[in-house]
mmCIF file of C-alpha atoms in Angstrom:
data_model
loop_
_atom_site.group_PDB
_atom_site.id
_atom_site.type_symbol
_atom_site.label_atom_id
_atom_site.label_comp_id
_atom_site.label_asym_id
_atom_site.label_seq_id
_atom_site.Cartn_x
_atom_site.Cartn_y
_atom_site.Cartn_z
ATOM 1 C CA MET A 1 0.000 0.000 0.000
ATOM 2 C CA LYS A 2 2.821 2.394 0.879
ATOM 3 C CA TYR A 3 4.477 1.631 -2.469
ATOM 4 C CA LEU A 4 1.202 2.349 -4.277
ATOM 5 C CA VAL A 5 0.786 5.693 -2.512
ATOM 6 C CA GLY A 6 4.354 6.659 -3.382
ATOM 7 C CA LEU A 7 3.864 5.686 -7.009
ATOM 8 C CA VAL A 8 0.646 7.671 -7.298
ATOM 9 C CA LYS A 9 2.317 10.737 -5.731
ATOM 10 C CA LYS A 10 5.108 10.565 -8.307
ATOM 11 C CA LEU A 11 2.551 10.328 -11.101
ATOM 12 C CA ILE A 12 0.611 13.305 -9.742
ATOM 13 C CA ASP A 13 3.809 15.364 -9.402
ATOM 14 C CA TYR A 14 4.703 14.504 -12.997
ATOM 15 C CA ILE A 15 1.263 15.463 -14.310
ATOM 16 C CA GLU A 16 1.248 18.683 -12.279
ATOM 17 C CA GLY A 17 4.633 19.630 -13.686
ATOM 18 C CA LYS A 18 3.459 18.979 -17.243
ATOM 19 C CA TRP A 19 0.203 20.841 -16.616
ATOM 20 C CA LEU A 20 1.952 23.902 -15.249
ATOM 21 C CA ASP A 21 3.996 24.115 -18.446
ATOM 22 C CA MET A 22 0.747 24.852 -20.295
ATOM 23 C CA PRO A 23 -0.729 28.375 -20.515
ATOM 24 C CA ILE A 24 -3.549 29.193 -18.075
ATOM 25 C CA LYS A 25 -6.860 29.239 -19.958
ATOM 26 C CA LEU A 26 -9.924 29.543 -17.736
ATOM 27 C CA ASN A 27 -13.661 29.874 -18.274
ATOM 28 C CA SER A 28 -15.592 32.877 -16.959
ATOM 29 C CA VAL A 29 -16.550 31.215 -13.650
ATOM 30 C CA GLU A 30 -12.983 30.067 -12.970
ATOM 31 C CA ILE A 31 -11.718 33.569 -13.815
ATOM 32 C CA ARG A 32 -14.106 35.141 -11.310
ATOM 33 C CA ILE A 33 -13.252 32.614 -8.586
ATOM 34 C CA ILE A 34 -9.481 32.904 -8.773
ATOM 35 C CA ALA A 35 -9.699 36.696 -9.055
ATOM 36 C CA CYS A 36 -11.815 36.848 -5.892
ATOM 37 C CA LEU A 37 -9.399 34.577 -4.045
ATOM 38 C CA ILE A 38 -6.521 36.892 -4.967
ATOM 39 C CA GLU A 39 -8.494 40.016 -4.042
ATOM 40 C CA LYS A 40 -9.609 38.716 -0.652
ATOM 41 C CA GLN A 41 -6.143 37.414 0.187
ATOM 42 C CA LEU A 42 -4.724 40.906 -0.378
ATOM 43 C CA THR A 43 -7.531 43.021 1.099
ATOM 44 C CA THR A 44 -8.906 40.890 3.970
ATOM 45 C CA PRO A 45 -6.156 38.413 4.915
ATOM 46 C CA ASP A 46 -7.740 37.726 8.318
ATOM 47 C CA TYR A 47 -10.713 36.100 6.560
ATOM 48 C CA TYR A 48 -8.674 34.170 4.015
ATOM 49 C CA PRO A 49 -8.790 31.329 2.811
ATOM 50 C CA LEU A 50 -12.474 31.397 1.845
ATOM 51 C CA THR A 51 -15.346 28.974 2.321
ATOM 52 C CA VAL A 52 -17.653 28.221 -0.603
ATOM 53 C CA ASN A 53 -20.291 30.564 0.827
ATOM 54 C CA SER A 54 -17.899 33.469 1.355
ATOM 55 C CA LEU A 55 -16.389 32.872 -2.086
ATOM 56 C CA MET A 56 -19.849 32.866 -3.680
ATOM 57 C CA ALA A 57 -20.612 36.199 -1.984
ATOM 58 C CA ALA A 58 -17.334 37.621 -3.299
ATOM 59 C CA CYS A 59 -18.049 36.383 -6.820
ATOM 60 C CA ASN A 60 -21.529 37.928 -6.813
ATOM 61 C CA GLN A 61 -20.437 41.230 -5.294
ATOM 62 C CA LYS A 62 -21.954 44.171 -7.173
ATOM 63 C CA SER A 63 -19.107 46.626 -6.592
ATOM 64 C CA ASN A 64 -15.693 46.328 -8.273
ATOM 65 C CA ARG A 65 -16.993 43.683 -10.709
ATOM 66 C CA ASP A 66 -17.440 43.841 -14.468
ATOM 67 C CA PRO A 67 -19.552 42.039 -15.374
ATOM 68 C CA VAL A 68 -21.693 41.514 -12.268
ATOM 69 C CA MET A 69 -22.437 37.792 -11.936
ATOM 70 C CA GLN A 70 -25.006 35.724 -10.045
ATOM 71 C CA LEU A 71 -23.279 32.388 -9.533
ATOM 72 C CA THR A 72 -24.965 29.537 -7.680
ATOM 73 C CA GLU A 73 -23.235 27.422 -5.058
ATOM 74 C CA THR A 74 -23.122 24.543 -7.553
ATOM 75 C CA GLU A 75 -21.405 26.741 -10.158
ATOM 76 C CA VAL A 76 -18.841 27.909 -7.615
ATOM 77 C CA GLN A 77 -18.113 24.330 -6.544
ATOM 78 C CA GLN A 78 -17.739 23.254 -10.166
ATOM 79 C CA GLY A 79 -15.410 26.176 -10.809
ATOM 80 C CA LEU A 80 -13.320 25.254 -7.778
ATOM 81 C CA SER A 81 -13.083 21.657 -8.995
ATOM 82 C CA GLY A 82 -11.816 22.875 -12.362
ATOM 83 C CA LEU A 83 -9.199 25.104 -10.737
ATOM 84 C CA ILE A 84 -8.070 22.321 -8.405
ATOM 85 C CA GLU A 85 -7.691 19.981 -11.376
ATOM 86 C CA GLN A 86 -5.467 22.614 -12.990
ATOM 87 C CA PHE A 87 -3.379 22.935 -9.778
ATOM 88 C CA LEU A 88 -4.285 26.612 -9.409
ATOM 89 C CA VAL A 89 -6.359 26.279 -6.214
ATOM 90 C CA ARG A 90 -6.175 23.954 -3.250
ATOM 91 C CA GLU A 91 -8.436 23.071 -0.358
ATOM 92 C CA LYS A 92 -6.888 23.974 2.970
ATOM 93 C CA GLU A 93 -7.777 22.318 6.252
ATOM 94 C CA LEU A 94 -7.607 24.648 9.234
ATOM 95 C CA PRO A 95 -7.842 23.540 12.883
ATOM 96 C CA GLY A 96 -11.134 24.373 14.527
ATOM 97 C CA THR A 97 -13.062 24.820 11.267
ATOM 98 C CA ARG A 98 -15.629 22.460 9.786
ATOM 99 C CA ALA A 99 -16.296 24.049 6.418
ATOM 100 C CA ALA A 100 -13.710 23.500 3.699
ATOM 101 C CA LYS A 101 -11.691 26.580 2.764
ATOM 102 C CA TYR A 102 -9.908 27.359 -0.485
ATOM 103 C CA GLU A 103 -6.848 29.362 -1.513
ATOM 104 C CA HIS A 104 -5.165 30.080 -4.849
ATOM 105 C CA LYS A 105 -1.683 28.797 -5.694
ATOM 106 C CA LEU A 106 -0.383 31.687 -7.793
ATOM 107 C CA GLY A 107 1.674 33.364 -5.100
ATOM 108 C CA ALA A 108 5.256 32.623 -4.147
ATOM 109 C CA THR A 109 4.304 31.023 -0.818
ATOM 110 C CA LEU A 110 2.577 27.965 -2.311
ATOM 111 C CA THR A 111 4.329 27.284 -5.589
ATOM 112 C CA GLN A 112 7.477 28.306 -7.396
ATOM 113 C CA GLU A 113 5.840 27.761 -10.786
ATOM 114 C CA TYR A 114 4.252 31.205 -11.100
ATOM 115 C CA ASN A 115 5.827 32.975 -8.161
ATOM 116 C CA PHE A 116 3.759 36.149 -8.614
ATOM 117 C CA ASN A 117 4.619 38.891 -6.133
ATOM 118 C CA GLN A 118 2.045 41.086 -4.396
ATOM 119 C CA GLN A 119 2.108 43.808 -7.045
ATOM 120 C CA GLN A 120 1.675 41.315 -9.882
ATOM 121 C CA LEU A 121 -1.202 39.605 -8.087
ATOM 122 C CA ALA A 122 -2.907 42.946 -7.468
ATOM 123 C CA VAL A 123 -2.674 43.936 -11.137
ATOM 124 C CA LEU A 124 -3.961 40.545 -12.264
ATOM 125 C CA ALA A 125 -6.859 40.728 -9.803
ATOM 126 C CA VAL A 126 -7.989 44.096 -11.174
ATOM 127 C CA LEU A 127 -7.765 42.961 -14.798
ATOM 128 C CA LEU A 128 -9.545 39.677 -14.037
ATOM 129 C CA LEU A 129 -12.326 41.352 -12.053
ATOM 130 C CA ARG A 130 -12.879 44.475 -14.170
ATOM 131 C CA GLY A 131 -11.636 43.785 -17.688
ATOM 132 C CA PRO A 132 -9.279 46.054 -19.694
ATOM 133 C CA GLN A 133 -7.841 48.998 -17.750
ATOM 134 C CA THR A 134 -5.567 51.997 -18.296
ATOM 135 C CA LEU A 135 -2.445 52.596 -16.190
ATOM 136 C CA GLY A 136 -4.304 55.190 -14.120
ATOM 137 C CA GLU A 137 -7.279 52.908 -13.524
ATOM 138 C CA ILE A 138 -5.015 50.081 -12.448
ATOM 139 C CA LYS A 139 -3.178 52.332 -9.990
ATOM 140 C CA THR A 140 -6.443 53.582 -8.468
ATOM 141 C CA ARG A 141 -8.017 50.146 -8.215
ATOM 142 C CA THR A 142 -5.009 48.350 -6.731
ATOM 143 C CA GLN A 143 -4.631 50.786 -3.821
ATOM 144 C CA ARG A 144 -6.041 48.372 -1.212
ATOM 145 C CA MET A 145 -4.041 45.438 -2.550
ATOM 146 C CA ALA A 146 -0.507 46.699 -3.201
ATOM 147 C CA ASP A 147 1.636 49.820 -3.033
ATOM 148 C CA PHE A 148 2.571 51.560 -6.286
ATOM 149 C CA THR A 149 4.322 54.900 -5.988
ATOM 150 C CA ASP A 150 3.607 56.038 -9.544
ATOM 151 C CA LEU A 151 2.422 54.961 -12.986
ATOM 152 C CA GLY A 152 5.963 53.952 -13.875
ATOM 153 C CA GLN A 153 5.819 51.155 -11.299
ATOM 154 C CA ILE A 154 2.516 49.991 -12.768
ATOM 155 C CA GLU A 155 4.055 49.909 -16.226
ATOM 156 C CA THR A 156 7.085 47.978 -14.972
ATOM 157 C CA CYS A 157 4.786 45.459 -13.300
ATOM 158 C CA LEU A 158 2.769 45.042 -16.493
ATOM 159 C CA GLN A 159 5.944 44.481 -18.482
ATOM 160 C CA SER A 160 6.996 41.757 -16.063
ATOM 161 C CA LEU A 161 3.641 40.046 -16.646
ATOM 162 C CA THR A 162 4.063 40.219 -20.423
ATOM 163 C CA LYS A 163 7.504 38.592 -20.189
ATOM 164 C CA HIS A 164 6.864 36.051 -17.444
ATOM 165 C CA GLN A 165 8.775 32.764 -17.562
ATOM 166 C CA LYS A 166 5.460 30.933 -18.071
ATOM 167 C CA GLY A 167 4.417 33.170 -20.947
ATOM 168 C CA ALA A 168 2.451 36.384 -21.332
ATOM 169 C CA PHE A 169 -0.297 36.958 -18.764
ATOM 170 C CA VAL A 170 -1.245 40.469 -19.896
ATOM 171 C CA ALA A 171 -1.070 42.450 -23.118
ATOM 172 C CA ALA A 172 -1.586 46.009 -24.288
ATOM 173 C CA LEU A 173 -4.633 46.464 -26.493
ATOM 174 C CA PRO A 174 -4.414 48.454 -29.738
ATOM 175 C CA ARG A 175 -5.193 52.092 -29.040
ATOM 176 C CA GLU A 176 -8.863 52.833 -29.727
ATOM 177 C CA ALA A 177 -9.975 55.763 -31.839
ATOM 178 C CA GLY A 178 -10.588 58.782 -29.635
ATOM 179 C CA ARG A 179 -8.681 57.327 -26.669
ATOM 180 C CA ARG A 180 -5.417 58.860 -25.523
ATOM 181 C CA GLU A 181 -4.409 56.058 -23.141
ATOM 182 C CA VAL A 182 -3.555 52.449 -23.858
ATOM 183 C CA ARG A 183 -5.595 49.819 -22.046
ATOM 184 C CA TYR A 184 -4.234 46.497 -20.785
ATOM 185 C CA THR A 185 -5.996 43.142 -20.607
ATOM 186 C CA HIS A 186 -5.258 39.727 -19.081
ATOM 187 C CA LEU A 187 -4.647 36.655 -21.252
ATOM 188 C CA MET A 188 -5.889 33.979 -18.848
ATOM 189 C CA SER A 189 -9.335 33.296 -20.320
ATOM 190 C CA GLU A 190 -10.338 30.749 -22.934
ATOM 191 C CA GLY A 191 -10.017 32.283 -26.374
ATOM 192 C CA SER A 192 -7.863 35.192 -25.238
ATOM 193 C CA GLU A 193 -4.772 35.924 -27.285
ATOM 194 C CA VAL A 194 -2.082 38.532 -27.703
ATOM 195 C CA PRO A 195 -3.473 41.393 -29.856
ATOM 196 C CA LEU A 196 -2.436 41.087 -33.495
ATOM 197 C CA THR A 197 0.736 42.739 -34.714
ATOM 198 C CA ASP A 198 2.729 42.341 -37.902
ATOM 199 C CA ASN A 199 4.884 39.662 -36.281
ATOM 200 C CA SER A 200 2.183 37.822 -34.354
ATOM 201 C CA GLN A 201 1.197 35.030 -36.774
ATOM 202 C CA SER A 202 3.858 32.614 -35.592
ATOM 203 C CA HIS A 203 2.906 33.370 -31.994
ATOM 204 C CA LEU A 204 -0.745 32.568 -32.698
ATOM 205 C CA VAL A 205 0.215 29.235 -34.274
ATOM 206 C CA ALA A 206 2.199 28.409 -31.150
ATOM 207 C CA GLU A 207 -0.758 29.430 -28.966
ATOM 208 C CA ASN A 208 -3.085 27.109 -30.913
ATOM 209 C CA ASN A 209 -0.640 24.242 -30.524
ATOM 210 C CA GLN A 210 -0.393 24.909 -26.776
ATOM 211 C CA HIS A 211 -4.198 24.888 -26.513
ATOM 212 C CA ASP A 212 -4.310 21.458 -28.201
ATOM 213 C CA ASP A 213 -1.608 20.184 -25.835
ATOM 214 C CA LEU A 214 -3.556 21.543 -22.868
ATOM 215 C CA GLN A 215 -6.732 19.721 -23.907
ATOM 216 C CA LEU A 216 -4.785 16.494 -24.426
ATOM 217 C CA LEU A 217 -3.209 16.814 -20.995
ATOM 218 C CA ARG A 218 -6.617 17.519 -19.456
ATOM 219 C CA ASN A 219 -8.006 14.325 -21.027
ATOM 220 C CA GLU A 220 -5.024 12.292 -19.834
ATOM 221 C CA PHE A 221 -5.364 13.657 -16.326
ATOM 222 C CA ASN A 222 -9.084 12.850 -16.158
ATOM 223 C CA ALA A 223 -8.395 9.309 -17.408
ATOM 224 C CA PHE A 224 -5.690 8.934 -14.778
ATOM 225 C CA LYS A 225 -8.070 10.071 -12.021
ATOM 226 C CA THR A 226 -10.648 7.487 -13.095
ATOM 227 C CA GLU A 227 -8.070 4.687 -13.181
ATOM 228 C CA PHE A 228 -6.677 5.747 -9.811
ATOM 229 C CA LYS A 229 -10.134 5.644 -8.200
ATOM 230 C CA GLN A 230 -10.707 2.165 -9.615
ATOM 231 C CA LEU A 231 -7.299 0.978 -8.405
ATOM 232 C CA LYS A 232 -7.869 2.463 -4.956
ATOM 233 C CA GLN A 233 -11.224 0.699 -4.728
ATOM 234 C CA GLN A 234 -9.588 -2.605 -5.655
ATOM 235 C CA VAL A 235 -6.912 -2.134 -2.987
ATOM 236 C CA ASP A 236 -9.536 -1.223 -0.375
ATOM 237 C CA ASN A 237 -11.532 -4.333 -1.279
ATOM 238 C CA LEU A 238 -8.431 -6.492 -0.934
ATOM 239 C CA LEU A 239 -7.584 -4.995 2.446
ATOM 240 C CA ASN A 240 -11.148 -5.412 3.696
ATOM 241 C CA SER A 241 -11.368 -9.026 2.522
ATOM 242 C CA GLY A 242 -8.200 -9.882 4.490
ATOM 243 C CA ARG A 243 -9.612 -8.693 7.785
#
């Protein structure tokens, strides 16, 4: 049994490592959930991690959200399951609490894969919760989450997120007619891509290939989970029959 547990752990570590090499591509519910986890970690750390109920309230909050959503408890639980399967969220057991609590794994304290610092997390949270933003809007809306002395620091942070070791997490949008300021958007949702430039075709081909690899890895992981459950049941049956 101990050998089996060790083998399964090695397989999970291998799959997690492969998964984390893929770009993050989330649906709208997963985007809202992980953004709320980041926001609440930075603004109300005493009440973090979050239960399903507190996370649902954060997701459905009417202020600082665009768009406003009305997620059900089932939708939040499904979103959490998807994020856990992608190794972006984990359930955390705390002494003296009955309800399960959840925290994201994007910060440096839980994983070295993304290793986002507080400023990077704050910028991502704003973009994930509110959509495209200008430098000034980002500075105003990150005030409760991180300290930025000026717009230059915001721009430096954004540049670090465009050149992250795991790929681009944000991008500047083409300047709109009548707008003086450039807006920035996140690239963590399904279907999002770096805005087109003259040299972007090869990048888009690579992005499409990565998306195919991500789907293949997702299928392999789900098949592995099913086989593991079956194997665990067989081992439990064997142990019970020997008693």
